[in-house]
Every structure is written in C-alpha cells, then in structure tokens.
Short mmCIF file of C-alpha atoms and ligand atoms in Angstrom, two decimals:
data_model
loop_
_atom_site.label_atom_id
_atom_site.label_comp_id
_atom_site.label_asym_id
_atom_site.label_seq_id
_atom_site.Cartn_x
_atom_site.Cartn_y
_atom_site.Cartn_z
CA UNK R 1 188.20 182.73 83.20
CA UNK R 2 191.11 181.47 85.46
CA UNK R 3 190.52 184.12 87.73
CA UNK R 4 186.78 183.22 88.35
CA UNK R 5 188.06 179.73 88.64
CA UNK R 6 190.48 181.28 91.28
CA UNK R 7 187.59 183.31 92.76
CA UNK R 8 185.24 179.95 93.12
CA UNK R 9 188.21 178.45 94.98
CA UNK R 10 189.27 180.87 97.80
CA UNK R 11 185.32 181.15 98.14
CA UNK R 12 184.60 177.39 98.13
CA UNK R 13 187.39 177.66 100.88
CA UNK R 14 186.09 180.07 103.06
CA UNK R 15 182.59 178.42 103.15
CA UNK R 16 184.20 175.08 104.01
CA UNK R 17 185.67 176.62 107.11
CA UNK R 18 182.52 178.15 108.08
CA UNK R 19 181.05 174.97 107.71
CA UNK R 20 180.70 174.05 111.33
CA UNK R 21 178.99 170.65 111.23
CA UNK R 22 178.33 167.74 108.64
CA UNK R 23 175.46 168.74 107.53
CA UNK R 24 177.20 172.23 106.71
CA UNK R 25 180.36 170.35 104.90
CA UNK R 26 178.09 168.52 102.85
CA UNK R 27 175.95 171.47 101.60
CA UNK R 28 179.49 172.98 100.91
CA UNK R 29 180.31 169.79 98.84
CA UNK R 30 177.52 169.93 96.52
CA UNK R 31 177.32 173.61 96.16
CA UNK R 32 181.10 173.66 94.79
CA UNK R 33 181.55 169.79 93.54
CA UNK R 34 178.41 169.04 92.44
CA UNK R 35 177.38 168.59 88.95
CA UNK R 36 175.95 172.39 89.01
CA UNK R 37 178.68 173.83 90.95
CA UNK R 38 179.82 177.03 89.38
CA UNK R 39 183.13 175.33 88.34
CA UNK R 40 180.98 173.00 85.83
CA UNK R 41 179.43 175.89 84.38
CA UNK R 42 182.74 177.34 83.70
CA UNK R 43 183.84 173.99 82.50
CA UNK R 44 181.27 174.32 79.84
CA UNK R 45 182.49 177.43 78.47
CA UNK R 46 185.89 175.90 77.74
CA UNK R 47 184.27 174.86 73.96
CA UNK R 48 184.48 178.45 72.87
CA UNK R 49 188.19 179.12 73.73
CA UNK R 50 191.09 179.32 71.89
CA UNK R 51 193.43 176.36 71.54
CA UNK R 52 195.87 178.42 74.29
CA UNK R 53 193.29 179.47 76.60
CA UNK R 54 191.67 175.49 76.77
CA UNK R 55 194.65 173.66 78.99
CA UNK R 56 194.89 177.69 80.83
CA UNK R 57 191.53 176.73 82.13
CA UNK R 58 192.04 173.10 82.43
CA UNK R 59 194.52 173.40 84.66
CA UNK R 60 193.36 175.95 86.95
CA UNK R 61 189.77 174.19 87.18
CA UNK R 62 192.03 170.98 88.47
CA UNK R 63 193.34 172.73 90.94
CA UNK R 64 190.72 174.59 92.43
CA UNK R 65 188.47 171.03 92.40
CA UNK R 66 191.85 169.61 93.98
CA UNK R 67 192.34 172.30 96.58
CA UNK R 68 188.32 172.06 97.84
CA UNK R 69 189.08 168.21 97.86
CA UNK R 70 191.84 168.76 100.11
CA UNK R 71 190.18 171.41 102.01
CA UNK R 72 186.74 169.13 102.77
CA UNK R 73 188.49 166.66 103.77
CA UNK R 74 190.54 168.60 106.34
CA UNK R 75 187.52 169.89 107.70
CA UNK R 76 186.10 167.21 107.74
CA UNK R 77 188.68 165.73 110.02
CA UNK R 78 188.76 169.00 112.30
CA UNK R 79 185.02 168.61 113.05
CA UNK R 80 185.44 164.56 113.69
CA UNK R 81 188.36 165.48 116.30
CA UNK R 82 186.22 168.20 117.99
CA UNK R 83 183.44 165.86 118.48
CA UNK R 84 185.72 163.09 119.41
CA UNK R 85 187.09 165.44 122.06
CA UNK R 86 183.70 166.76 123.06
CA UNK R 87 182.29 163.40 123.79
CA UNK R 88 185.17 162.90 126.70
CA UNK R 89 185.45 166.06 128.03
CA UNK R 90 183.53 164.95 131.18
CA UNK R 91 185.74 162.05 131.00
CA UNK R 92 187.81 161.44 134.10
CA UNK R 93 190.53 158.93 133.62
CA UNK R 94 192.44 158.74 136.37
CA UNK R 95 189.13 157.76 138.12
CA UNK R 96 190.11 154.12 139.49
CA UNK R 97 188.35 151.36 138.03
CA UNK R 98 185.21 149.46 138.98
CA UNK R 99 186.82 145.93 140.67
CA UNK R 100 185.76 143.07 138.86
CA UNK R 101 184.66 140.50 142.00
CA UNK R 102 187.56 137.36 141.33
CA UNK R 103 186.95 133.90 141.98
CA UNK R 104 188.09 131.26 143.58
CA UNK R 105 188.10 127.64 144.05
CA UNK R 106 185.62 125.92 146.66
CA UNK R 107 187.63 124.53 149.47
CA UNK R 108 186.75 120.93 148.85
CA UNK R 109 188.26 121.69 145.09
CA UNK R 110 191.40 122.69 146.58
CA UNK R 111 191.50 119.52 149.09
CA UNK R 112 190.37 117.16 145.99
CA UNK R 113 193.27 118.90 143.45
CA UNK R 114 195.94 118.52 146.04
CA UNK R 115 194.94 114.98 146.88
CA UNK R 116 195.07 113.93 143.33
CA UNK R 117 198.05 116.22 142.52
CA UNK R 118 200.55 113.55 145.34
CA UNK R 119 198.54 110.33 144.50
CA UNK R 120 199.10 110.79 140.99
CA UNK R 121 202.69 111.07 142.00
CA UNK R 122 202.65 107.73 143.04
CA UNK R 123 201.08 106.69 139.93
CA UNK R 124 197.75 106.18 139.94
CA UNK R 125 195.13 107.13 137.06
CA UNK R 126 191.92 108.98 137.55
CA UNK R 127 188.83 106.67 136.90
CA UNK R 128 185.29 107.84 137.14
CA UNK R 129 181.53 105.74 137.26
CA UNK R 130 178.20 106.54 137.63
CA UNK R 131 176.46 108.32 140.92
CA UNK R 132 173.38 106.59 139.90
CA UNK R 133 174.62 103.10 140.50
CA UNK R 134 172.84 99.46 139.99
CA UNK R 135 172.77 97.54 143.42
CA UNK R 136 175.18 94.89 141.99
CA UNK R 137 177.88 97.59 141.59
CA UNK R 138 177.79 99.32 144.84
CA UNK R 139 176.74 96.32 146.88
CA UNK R 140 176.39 92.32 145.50
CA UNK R 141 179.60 92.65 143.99
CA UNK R 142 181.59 94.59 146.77
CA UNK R 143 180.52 91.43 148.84
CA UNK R 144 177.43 93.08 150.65
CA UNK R 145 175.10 90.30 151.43
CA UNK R 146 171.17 91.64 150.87
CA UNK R 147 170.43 91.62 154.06
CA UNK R 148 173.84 94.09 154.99
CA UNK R 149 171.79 97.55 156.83
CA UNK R 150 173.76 99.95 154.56
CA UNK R 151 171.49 98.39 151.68
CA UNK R 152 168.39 99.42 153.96
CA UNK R 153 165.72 101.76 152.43
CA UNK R 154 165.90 104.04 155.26
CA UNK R 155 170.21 104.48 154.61
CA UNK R 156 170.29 104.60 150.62
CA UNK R 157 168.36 106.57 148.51
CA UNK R 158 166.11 103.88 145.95
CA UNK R 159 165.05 104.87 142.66
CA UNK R 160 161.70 102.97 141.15
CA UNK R 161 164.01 101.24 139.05
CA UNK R 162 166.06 99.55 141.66
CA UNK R 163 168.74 101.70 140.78
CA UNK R 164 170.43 104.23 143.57
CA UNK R 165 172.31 106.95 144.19
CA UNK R 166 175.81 105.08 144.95
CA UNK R 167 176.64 104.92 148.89
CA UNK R 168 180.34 104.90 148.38
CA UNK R 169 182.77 105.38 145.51
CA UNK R 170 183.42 101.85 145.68
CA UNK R 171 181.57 101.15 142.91
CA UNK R 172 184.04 103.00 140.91
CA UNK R 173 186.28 99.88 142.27
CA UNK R 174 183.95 97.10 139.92
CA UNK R 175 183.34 99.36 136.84
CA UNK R 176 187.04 99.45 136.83
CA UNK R 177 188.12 96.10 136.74
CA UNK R 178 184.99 94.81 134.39
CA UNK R 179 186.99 96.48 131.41
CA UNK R 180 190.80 96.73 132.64
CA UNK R 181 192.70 93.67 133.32
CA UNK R 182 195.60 93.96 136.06
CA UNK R 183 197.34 95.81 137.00
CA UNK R 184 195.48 98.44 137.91
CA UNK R 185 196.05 101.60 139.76
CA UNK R 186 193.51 103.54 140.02
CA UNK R 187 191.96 106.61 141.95
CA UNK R 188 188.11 107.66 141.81
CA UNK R 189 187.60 111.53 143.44
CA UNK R 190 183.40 111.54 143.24
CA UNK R 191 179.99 112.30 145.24
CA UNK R 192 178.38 109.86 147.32
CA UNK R 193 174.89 109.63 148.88
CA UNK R 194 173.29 108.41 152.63
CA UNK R 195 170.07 109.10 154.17
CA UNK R 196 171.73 110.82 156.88
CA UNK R 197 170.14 113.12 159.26
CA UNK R 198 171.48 116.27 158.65
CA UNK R 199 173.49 118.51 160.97
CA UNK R 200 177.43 120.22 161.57
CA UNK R 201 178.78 116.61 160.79
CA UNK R 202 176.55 115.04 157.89
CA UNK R 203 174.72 115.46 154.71
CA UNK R 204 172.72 113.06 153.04
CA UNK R 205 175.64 114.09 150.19
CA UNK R 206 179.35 113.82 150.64
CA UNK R 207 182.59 113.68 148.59
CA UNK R 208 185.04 110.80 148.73
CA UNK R 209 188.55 109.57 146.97
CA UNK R 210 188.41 105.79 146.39
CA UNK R 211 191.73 103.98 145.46
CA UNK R 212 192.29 100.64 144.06
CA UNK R 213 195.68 99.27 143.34
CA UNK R 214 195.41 95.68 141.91
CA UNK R 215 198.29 93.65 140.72
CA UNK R 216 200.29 90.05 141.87
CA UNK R 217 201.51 90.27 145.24
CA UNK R 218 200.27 93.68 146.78
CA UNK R 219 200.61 93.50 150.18
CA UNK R 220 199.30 95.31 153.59
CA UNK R 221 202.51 96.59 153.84
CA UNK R 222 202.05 99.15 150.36
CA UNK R 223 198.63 100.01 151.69
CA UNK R 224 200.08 101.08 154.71
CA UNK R 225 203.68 102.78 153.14
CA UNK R 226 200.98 104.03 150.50
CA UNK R 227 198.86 106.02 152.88
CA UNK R 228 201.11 107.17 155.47
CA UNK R 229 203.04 108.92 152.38
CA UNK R 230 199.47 110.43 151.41
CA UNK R 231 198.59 111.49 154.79
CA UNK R 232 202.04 113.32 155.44
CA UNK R 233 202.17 114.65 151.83
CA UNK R 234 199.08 116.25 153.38
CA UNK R 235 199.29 117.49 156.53
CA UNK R 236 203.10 117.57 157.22
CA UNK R 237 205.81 115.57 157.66
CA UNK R 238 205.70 114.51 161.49
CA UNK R 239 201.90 113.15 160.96
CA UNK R 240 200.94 110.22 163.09
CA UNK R 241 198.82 107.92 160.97
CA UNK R 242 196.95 104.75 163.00
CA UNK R 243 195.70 101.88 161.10
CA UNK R 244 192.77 100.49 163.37
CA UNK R 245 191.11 96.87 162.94
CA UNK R 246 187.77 97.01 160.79
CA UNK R 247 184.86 95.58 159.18
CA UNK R 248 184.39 96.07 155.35
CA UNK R 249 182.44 92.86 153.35
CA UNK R 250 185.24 93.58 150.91
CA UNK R 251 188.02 93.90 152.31
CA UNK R 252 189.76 91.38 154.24
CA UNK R 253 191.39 92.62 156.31
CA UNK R 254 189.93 96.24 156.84
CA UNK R 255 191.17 99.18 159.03
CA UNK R 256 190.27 102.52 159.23
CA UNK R 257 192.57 105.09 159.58
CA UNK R 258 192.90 107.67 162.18
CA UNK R 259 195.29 110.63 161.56
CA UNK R 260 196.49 112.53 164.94
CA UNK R 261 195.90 116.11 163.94
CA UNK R 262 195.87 119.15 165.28
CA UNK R 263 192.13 121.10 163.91
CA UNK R 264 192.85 124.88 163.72
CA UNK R 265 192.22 125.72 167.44
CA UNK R 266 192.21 122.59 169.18
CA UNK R 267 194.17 119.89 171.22
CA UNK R 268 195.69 117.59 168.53
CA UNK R 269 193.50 114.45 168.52
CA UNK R 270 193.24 111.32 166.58
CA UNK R 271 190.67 111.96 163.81
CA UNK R 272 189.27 108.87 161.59
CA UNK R 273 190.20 109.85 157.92
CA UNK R 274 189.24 106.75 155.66
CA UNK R 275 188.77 103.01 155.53
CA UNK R 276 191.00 100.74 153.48
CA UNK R 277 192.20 96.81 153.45
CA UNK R 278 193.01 94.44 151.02
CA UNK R 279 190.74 93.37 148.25
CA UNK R 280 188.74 90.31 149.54
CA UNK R 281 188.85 87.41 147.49
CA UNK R 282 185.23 87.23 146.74
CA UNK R 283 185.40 90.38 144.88
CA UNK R 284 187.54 89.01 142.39
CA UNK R 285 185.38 86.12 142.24
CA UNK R 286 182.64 88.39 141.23
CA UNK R 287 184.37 90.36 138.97
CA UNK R 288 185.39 87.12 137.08
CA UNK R 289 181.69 85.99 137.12
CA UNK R 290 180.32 89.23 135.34
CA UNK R 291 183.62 89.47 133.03
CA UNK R 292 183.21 85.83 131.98
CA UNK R 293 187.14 85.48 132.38
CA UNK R 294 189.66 84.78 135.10
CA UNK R 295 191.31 88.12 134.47
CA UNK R 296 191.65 88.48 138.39
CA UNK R 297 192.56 84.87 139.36
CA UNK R 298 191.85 84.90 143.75
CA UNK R 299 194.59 82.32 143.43
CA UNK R 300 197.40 84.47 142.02
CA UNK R 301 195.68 88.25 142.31
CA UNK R 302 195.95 90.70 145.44
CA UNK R 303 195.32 94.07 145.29
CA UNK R 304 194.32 97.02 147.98
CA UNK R 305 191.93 99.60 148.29
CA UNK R 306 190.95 102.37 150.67
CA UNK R 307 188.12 105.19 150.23
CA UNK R 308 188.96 108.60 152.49
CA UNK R 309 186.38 111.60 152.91
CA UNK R 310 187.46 114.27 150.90
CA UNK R 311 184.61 116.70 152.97
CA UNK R 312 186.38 115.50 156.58
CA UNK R 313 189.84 116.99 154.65
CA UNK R 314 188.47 120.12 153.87
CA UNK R 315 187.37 120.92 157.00
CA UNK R 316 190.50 119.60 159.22
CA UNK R 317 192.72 121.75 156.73
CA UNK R 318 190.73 125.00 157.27
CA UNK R 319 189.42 124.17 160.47
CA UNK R 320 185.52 124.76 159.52
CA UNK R 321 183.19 123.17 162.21
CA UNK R 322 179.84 122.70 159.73
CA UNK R 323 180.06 120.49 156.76
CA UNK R 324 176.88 122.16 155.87
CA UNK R 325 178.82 125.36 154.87
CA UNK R 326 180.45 123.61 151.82
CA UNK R 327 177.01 123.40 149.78
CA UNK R 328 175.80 126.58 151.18
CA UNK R 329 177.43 128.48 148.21
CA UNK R 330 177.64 131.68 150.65
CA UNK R 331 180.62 133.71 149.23
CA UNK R 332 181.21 135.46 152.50
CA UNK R 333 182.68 131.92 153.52
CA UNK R 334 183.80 130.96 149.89
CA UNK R 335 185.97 133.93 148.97
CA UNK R 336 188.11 132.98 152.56
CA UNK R 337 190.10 130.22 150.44
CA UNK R 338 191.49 132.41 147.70
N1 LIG H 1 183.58 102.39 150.95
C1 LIG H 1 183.96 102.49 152.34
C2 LIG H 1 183.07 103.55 153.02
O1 LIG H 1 182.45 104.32 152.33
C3 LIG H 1 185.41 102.89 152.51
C4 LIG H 1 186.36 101.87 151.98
C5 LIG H 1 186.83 101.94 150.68
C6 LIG H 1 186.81 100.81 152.79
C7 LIG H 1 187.72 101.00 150.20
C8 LIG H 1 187.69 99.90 152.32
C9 LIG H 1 188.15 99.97 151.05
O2 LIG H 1 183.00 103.62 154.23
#
C-alpha cells in the first residue's frame, strides 16, 4: 500500500505539470486532493492493517498529499509568471514617455507675488474686502461727493440694489480701518471694475495693489522713500520714479507716479504707474462717524495711501502691448512666463 501511495504521487506529479492553465491545475487538485482522490480511498483501507503497517501508510500518505501541495503550488506560480510575462511581451520600455503639459503661473500672478513678496518686506499685512462694494465704501466715505463723474452710471457698473462692483481697491482702505484701530499697515492686491470701452489699453476689469499705512506722524516723505524702494525693488536699482501733482477727493495732497522705464523694445519713457497722497482728513472723519469712536483722531492721525495697477506692471515687465491678452486664457501666450 505505500507503493500505490508512491504511485498516486509521481502520477499526481506528472499531471500537475501537464496542467497548462488554471483551469487544468484545479482539475488536478480535486482529482488527487479531493475528498475522492485515490489517496482517500487508500486512507480508508488503513482500518484493516496491522498495528506496524498503520503509521507505514500514515506516513507515506503525508507525504505524497505534502509533495502534490508543494508541487500545485509551484505550478501554480510557473503559470502566473508566464502570463505575467506574456501580458508585456509587446511591452516596450524604453519607449519615452507621454509629456505631461506643466503649468505655470499667469503673468499678472507673478507681478502680484513679487509685489507683495518686497512690500511685505517693509511690513505691511495683506487685507482683503468685497468686489461688490456699497457706494459709501468705495465713494461717500473716500470723500467722493455724489455728484463726483466716477460715481456716474455710464463709469461704474450699478446693481438694482445700489450696490456696485468696486471702482478701485480703495474701499479695501475703509473696511480696514472700521475694525482695526492705528496703526495700520496694510496692502490690498484685488480686481476692480469701470465701464471702459474696451481695447489694447482697457477692460471694463482690471487688477490693482492698494496700500494704506496709518499711524501718528506719517509723512509725504515715507510715501515717497516708501515707493521709490517699491519701484526699484521692481524694476532695478537706477529707476527714476516722478511724483506728479494730483487730484484724489481723498487724498490731500495727491500725486501720481510716473516711473521712467524702458518697455521691452522701446525708447525709455516716463510711464504713469499709480496714484498715492496722504490720507485726507475727512476720511478719518468718516471713519470715526461709522465707527462711533475717535479711533482716528484728524487732530493727532496721518497716514498715506497709494493704489498702483498691477495689469500696467505686467505688461511693462514682459513688454505685452494688449491688456486684453491677460483674460484671454490662450496658453500659446500663457505658457511664455514659465
Ligand atoms: N484709487 C485711485 C485710483 O483708482 C488710486 C489711489 C489710491 C490714489 C490711493 C490715491 C490713494 O485711481
């Protein structure tokens, strides 16, 4: 009887090699480890032996159930590798690589980053307000009289509700000091709107960087050390900056600023960059009115503030002649500034 459990095993064997899928191996398996596999029936017989014969038996039916063990699952293994290898053997990896298209930042991201990147070196804060504004923040309390044409229906976009979409991010300026006391320092990166005609120099939307320092005895003098550092943090060293007389209703007094740069191409020329001055007065009076305090006493409080046009940046830096190319969202132009 251990022979024919010998037999059963080189025989179980050989049919496991042969086996040459799954299917196959698992006919295999139940044919010689299933309950009526022939080693079972011999198994059975074991009852009728003599007390030597029994372990005889035992042992060789172990090993012959351990040996087609081992052998399935070897097989089993051989025929997972072959299909394994099969399945790549058209495979061909040293082909190069489908590129993945990269990124990159929008031009007036990169102007807006690097602005903020040397005016937070000099210590101001990043504040933030509403694009849908009330009139009384973008205009009664910035000192624009009702009657002032940039509050006309033909240069401002109205909503029914008598709220707009803000002109300037001056606006940013009163949300700011309603709930901080001085001193503040503050700049305010952020869209603005205008019923502009559109063409190569205007869009009815534009981006500017509003700054407000307010504190007891600012004077012209930092607003003008303050933004000749900006401007030649920006453009280089030897930058001329001009500070040119100017209206504002709240500022007193106003200039705007002309930088003498050379566009990528061009003659250098003086180009207008921003408007600034120092915080008028009334301003402050407003801003106590709608606090209720007299957080920014006009007696003892000064403060400065200037507003540039991050969209006129963008396009002096990488000399690009239509403003309407920064909302296009072409990425033949975009990808240029990676
Ligand atoms: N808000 C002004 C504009 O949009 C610019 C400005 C800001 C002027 C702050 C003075 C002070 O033209």
């Amino acid at each position: 009887m251990t022979e024919q459990a010998q037999k059963i095993k080189t025989e179980a064997i050989s049919a496991i090699e042969a086996a040459c899928d799954e299917n196959a191996l698992e006919e295999a398996r139940v044919k010689f480890l299933g309950k009526k596999s022939p080693l079972n029936a011999l198994a059975a017989g074991m009852k009728d032996l003599s007390p030597e014969e029994k372990p005889k038996l035992g042992a060789a039916l172990n090993e012959a159930r351990q040996s087609i063990t081992t052998a399935l699952e070897a097989r089993k293994q051989s025929l997972q590798d072959a299909a394994d290898s099969a399945s790549v053997e058209n495979l061909d990896i040293t082909m190069p690589a489908r590129e993945l298209p990269q990124g990159s930042l929008h031009p007036l991201t990169i102007v807006k980053d690097r602005a903020i990147q040397i005016l937070r070196r000099l210590g101001f804060a990043l504040a933030e307000g509403p694009e849908i504004e009330t009139e009384f923040h973008c205009f009664d309390a910035l000192n624009t009289p009702a009657d002032h044409p940039a509050r006309n229906d033909s240069d401002t976009f109205y909503f029914d509700s008598g709220k707009l979409l803000r002109t300037h991010t001056s606006s940013v300026q009163i949300r700011t000091m309603e709930k901080q006391d001085p001193p503040i320092k503050i700049i305010a990166p952020g869209s603005a709107y205008r019923r502009d005609e559109i063409d190569a120099t205007h869009l009815s939307v534009f981006n500017q960087l509003e700054g407000l320092y307010v504190n007891k005895d600012v004077r012209l003098s930092d607003l003008k050390g303050t933004l000749e550092y900006f401007y030649r943090a920006m453009f280089g060293d030897k930058t001329e900056v001009r500070f040119r007389p100017h209206f504002f209703p709240f500022t007193e007094p106003s200039f705007e600023i002309d930088v003498k740069l050379q566009v990528k191409g061009e003659e250098p020329k003086w180009i207008e960059v921003a408007g600034c001055g120092m915080v008028d007065p009334a301003v402050f009076g407003s801003i106590n009115e709608s606090r209720g305090d007299n957080a920014f006493d006009p007696a003892t409080t000064t403060g400065y503030a200037f507003g540039m046009g991050l969209d006129r940046l963008a396009m002096i830096q990488y000399g690009i002649k239509d403003i309407r190319l920064l909302i296009e969202n072409d990425t033949r132009f975009l990808s240029q500034f990676s």
